[in-house]
Amino acid sequence: MKICTIQELLNARVIVGEERLGDHVYSACGSDMMSDVLAYVKDQAVLLTGLVNPQVIRTAVMMDMHCIVFVRSKEPTPEMIQLAEESGMVLLATDKRMYEACGLLYSNGLVGNKVRETSA
Amino acid sequence: MSGALSFHFDVDGENFTMAGQASVQVKKNLRRLGLPPEVIRRVSIAMYEGEINMVIHAGGGHAEVVVAEDAIEIVLQDNGPGIANIEQAMQAGFSTAPDAIRSLGFGAGMGLPNMKRYTDEMDIQSEVGRGTRITMRVLLEN
Ligand SMILES: Nc1ncnc2c1ncn2[C@@H]1O[C@H](COP(=O)(O)OP(=O)(O)OP(=O)(O)O)[C@@H](O)[C@H]1O
Ligand SMILES: [Mg+2]
């Protein structure tokens, strides 16, 4: 799925990374616990989260992710935006809540892990 | 270790906002050196977990990353409270982090086991009241 499709499905605002909206991503995960993202996530390129602090960006950078979606109208700080810019991370923000945002992406084909996609 | 390259960082324990920034810098440096992405990812995740630990559990410390021909070595050293029972601390899910840390997205008790998982060698030296020194190595295959 292209990042711009995620943006459309979630009616999201692009905070940074307009030039990367055409990039393809194949799986996503949702969590407010960065500990869990670091421990359980493998190749998911998109992180949906309701947590707002610089560690969200740094965690996604460590995990080689491409895009962060802030749910529940959460707004990243200028410092976070700058960090994202430096790392080439796309930041999106949506009014939708975590459950609905994840459900919308999943039901439109963005799975939790790549296995399903490659074996389909 | 001739030709080894090393990076040193002071990790500020007073300012959570900065936590993880040394690891981000190391990741950039390793990328510039053209190391394999999987190696970079393992080193950065392991160091990041350790760096966050130094900030939330030990009031900050020092980090040193040495890039040698055969391995990347990460040394994290702090003068914090130390770890009384290392075996227990290594168990997935064990955490002494307060709720305030959990609301920042950390404190699931997954960091140390994750550091072990992502590195080839890991050694913890810790003394209660004195501090903790963690050495991790990720081997480079040539
Ligand atoms: N540098 C340190 N100094 C003192 N205690 C530490 C240090 N690192 C870890 N610990 C202790 O070991 C426990 C387990 O650490 P671990 O990183 O596995 O989990 P956590 O930091 O509590 O949560 P998470 O890493 O999932 O965010 C900590 O809760 C803490 O009690
Ligand atoms: Mg930890």
XYZ file of C-alpha atoms and ligand atoms in Angstrom:
294
model
C 0.000 0.000 0.000
C 1.240 3.478 -0.798
C 1.580 5.903 2.083
C -0.799 8.265 0.294
C -3.455 5.525 0.413
C -3.015 5.358 4.191
C -3.443 9.099 4.280
C -6.682 8.880 2.272
C -8.142 5.946 4.216
C -7.529 7.688 7.540
C -8.359 11.142 6.239
C -5.006 12.104 7.704
C -3.005 15.285 7.579
C 0.578 15.128 6.330
C 2.819 16.765 8.908
C 6.102 15.984 7.244
C 7.306 13.852 4.332
C 5.011 14.998 1.509
C 7.666 13.874 -0.989
C 7.554 10.292 0.308
C 3.802 9.714 0.002
C 4.372 7.539 -3.059
C 6.525 5.058 -1.116
C 5.162 1.543 -0.685
C 4.741 -0.093 2.729
C 3.692 -3.663 3.348
C 2.755 -3.965 7.012
C 1.917 -1.933 10.088
C 1.591 -2.111 13.852
C -0.212 -0.091 16.501
C 1.046 0.586 20.028
C 1.476 3.236 22.699
C 4.249 1.189 24.322
C 7.605 1.745 22.660
C 8.989 -1.151 24.745
C 6.633 -3.482 22.891
C 7.422 -1.971 19.513
C 11.126 -2.594 20.153
C 10.560 -6.127 21.415
C 7.851 -7.528 19.166
C 7.878 -5.637 15.896
C 9.863 -7.133 13.072
C 9.515 -5.576 9.647
C 6.507 -3.344 10.066
C 7.036 -0.103 8.237
C 4.172 1.883 9.720
C 3.597 2.683 13.396
C 0.205 3.884 14.603
C 0.402 5.441 18.054
C -1.323 7.741 20.499
C 1.928 8.485 22.313
C 3.583 11.831 21.662
C 7.242 12.246 22.609
C 10.590 12.254 20.775
C 11.149 8.589 21.643
C 8.296 7.661 19.293
C 10.321 9.062 16.399
C 13.614 7.591 17.643
C 12.034 4.178 18.192
C 10.661 4.184 14.645
C 14.091 5.211 13.327
C 15.754 2.336 15.225
C 13.226 -0.084 13.739
C 13.810 1.197 10.169
C 10.178 2.235 9.871
C 8.973 4.644 7.187
C 5.843 6.264 8.539
C 4.232 7.180 11.877
C 0.505 7.839 12.173
C -0.605 9.791 15.248
C -4.147 8.788 16.170
C -6.770 10.645 18.260
C -5.720 14.035 16.885
C -2.379 13.915 18.681
C 0.053 16.581 17.475
C 3.803 16.037 17.409
C 5.986 18.813 18.810
C 8.284 20.927 16.594
C 11.242 18.987 17.980
C 9.658 15.704 16.909
C 8.902 17.097 13.467
C 12.521 18.136 13.060
C 13.736 14.694 14.155
C 11.420 13.068 11.638
C 12.583 15.377 8.882
C 16.237 14.559 9.563
C 15.481 10.842 9.383
C 13.232 10.863 6.349
C 10.219 9.678 8.363
C 6.707 10.479 7.142
C 4.413 11.821 9.879
C 0.621 11.681 9.517
C -2.094 12.727 11.979
C -5.683 11.484 12.026
C -8.767 12.186 14.180
C -9.566 8.480 14.217
C -8.927 6.369 17.267
C -6.428 3.547 17.363
C -8.947 0.723 16.911
C -10.691 2.287 13.961
C -7.469 3.443 12.281
C -5.873 -0.009 12.536
C -9.098 -1.684 11.393
C -9.407 0.527 8.338
C -5.846 -0.153 7.215
C -6.059 -3.882 7.942
C -9.348 -4.386 6.133
C -7.927 -2.574 3.131
C -5.012 -4.957 2.883
C -2.272 -3.532 5.093
C -1.576 -6.527 7.292
C 0.205 -6.933 10.596
C 3.028 -8.924 9.091
C 4.243 -9.598 5.612
C 3.707 -13.378 5.706
C 0.055 -13.209 4.718
C 0.803 -10.945 1.818
C 3.557 -13.077 0.305
C 1.689 -16.364 0.721
C -1.534 -14.978 -0.767
C 41.941 -3.518 17.075
C 44.098 -1.452 14.738
C 42.040 0.798 12.534
C 39.140 0.602 14.967
C 36.822 3.577 15.011
C 35.081 4.678 18.162
C 32.271 7.013 19.126
C 31.719 8.340 22.613
C 28.593 9.898 24.097
C 27.586 11.366 27.444
C 24.020 10.315 28.124
C 22.087 12.988 30.018
C 19.998 11.514 32.801
C 18.145 14.714 33.682
C 16.383 15.211 30.409
C 14.155 12.427 29.114
C 13.489 14.398 25.930
C 17.049 13.663 24.823
C 16.937 9.946 25.641
C 17.857 7.890 22.602
C 19.667 10.615 20.730
C 23.088 8.954 21.035
C 21.679 5.819 19.400
C 20.215 7.848 16.553
C 23.646 9.389 15.994
C 25.350 5.977 16.086
C 22.897 4.666 13.531
C 23.752 7.582 11.228
C 27.488 6.997 11.706
C 27.203 3.258 10.984
C 25.175 3.965 7.860
C 27.858 6.344 6.664
C 30.398 3.556 7.141
C 28.328 1.393 4.833
C 27.802 -1.492 7.256
C 25.107 -4.092 6.451
C 21.591 -2.818 7.320
C 20.800 -5.846 9.498
C 23.952 -5.265 11.577
C 23.117 -1.581 11.929
C 19.610 -2.411 13.025
C 20.744 -4.897 15.676
C 23.361 -2.513 17.058
C 20.965 0.422 17.129
C 18.104 -1.403 18.833
C 20.413 -2.913 21.478
C 22.118 0.405 22.152
C 18.820 2.311 22.224
C 17.359 -0.031 24.842
C 20.510 0.368 26.933
C 20.604 4.113 26.505
C 16.948 4.472 27.576
C 17.700 2.221 30.580
C 20.565 4.478 31.663
C 18.234 7.472 31.542
C 15.207 5.949 33.274
C 16.972 3.689 35.797
C 20.429 5.148 36.382
C 20.382 8.940 35.985
C 22.453 8.870 32.802
C 25.905 7.589 31.964
C 28.368 7.076 29.139
C 28.153 5.145 25.912
C 31.029 4.006 23.744
C 30.723 2.274 20.399
C 33.801 0.704 18.829
C 33.712 -0.419 15.234
C 36.456 -2.982 14.731
C 37.144 -5.291 11.818
C 35.399 -8.307 13.317
C 32.738 -6.782 15.535
C 30.928 -3.732 16.792
C 31.207 -3.313 20.531
C 28.842 -1.206 22.627
C 29.802 -0.310 26.197
C 27.248 1.407 28.418
C 28.440 2.572 31.802
C 26.570 4.375 34.564
C 26.953 5.277 38.228
C 23.333 4.496 39.012
C 21.823 2.260 41.696
C 23.063 -0.960 40.097
C 21.058 -4.132 39.499
C 20.670 -6.331 42.583
C 19.525 -9.464 40.778
C 20.741 -9.607 37.183
C 19.080 -12.929 36.431
C 15.719 -11.521 37.462
C 16.289 -8.268 35.526
C 17.019 -10.325 32.393
C 13.605 -11.990 32.517
C 11.068 -10.730 29.988
C 8.450 -8.676 31.788
C 10.474 -7.846 34.891
C 10.515 -4.108 35.490
C 10.880 -1.732 38.410
C 9.830 1.234 36.256
C 7.170 3.450 37.892
C 3.888 4.323 36.163
C 5.309 7.690 35.126
C 7.789 5.846 32.903
C 5.082 3.598 31.517
C 3.101 6.647 30.435
C 6.181 7.653 28.410
C 5.985 4.358 26.513
C 8.634 2.359 28.390
C 8.808 0.004 31.352
C 7.497 -3.297 30.003
C 10.558 -5.189 31.209
C 11.567 -6.073 27.655
C 14.754 -4.051 27.202
C 17.459 -6.294 28.650
C 16.112 -9.499 27.021
C 15.860 -7.580 23.754
C 19.490 -6.439 24.043
C 20.510 -10.047 24.550
C 18.458 -11.180 21.570
C 19.903 -8.618 19.173
C 23.568 -9.060 20.076
C 25.986 -11.989 19.822
C 27.574 -11.385 23.213
C 26.339 -9.507 26.246
C 27.948 -9.068 29.633
C 26.492 -7.210 32.610
C 28.676 -6.074 35.504
C 26.726 -4.370 38.227
C 27.228 -3.420 41.820
C 24.422 -2.102 44.007
C 25.058 1.519 44.913
C 27.979 1.797 42.469
C 26.613 1.369 38.963
C 26.292 -0.855 35.950
C 28.493 -1.642 32.977
C 27.011 -3.488 30.020
C 29.172 -4.690 27.151
C 27.563 -5.990 23.971
C 29.111 -7.241 20.759
C 27.617 -7.754 17.330
C 29.927 -9.843 15.170
C 30.694 -8.903 11.592
C 31.020 -11.710 9.105
C 33.428 -11.166 6.297
N 21.325 0.717 33.896
C 20.528 0.221 34.866
N 20.700 0.610 36.167
C 19.909 0.108 37.138
N 18.901 -0.750 36.920
C 18.681 -1.163 35.664
C 19.467 -0.697 34.573
N 19.027 -1.292 33.448
C 18.011 -2.085 33.813
N 17.788 -2.023 35.142
C 16.801 -2.784 35.936
O 16.425 -3.942 35.195
C 15.008 -3.925 34.972
C 14.719 -4.553 33.635
O 15.249 -3.736 32.581
P 14.573 -3.799 31.143
O 15.273 -2.861 30.246
O 14.511 -5.236 30.730
O 13.077 -3.316 31.409
P 12.527 -1.847 31.663
O 13.566 -0.852 31.318
O 11.992 -1.791 33.045
O 11.330 -1.759 30.610
P 11.498 -1.650 28.995
O 12.933 -1.871 28.674
O 10.606 -2.694 28.439
O 11.052 -0.277 28.639
C 14.605 -2.477 35.093
O 13.233 -2.304 35.409
C 15.522 -2.000 36.206
O 15.046 -2.401 37.463
Mg 14.546 -0.958 29.464
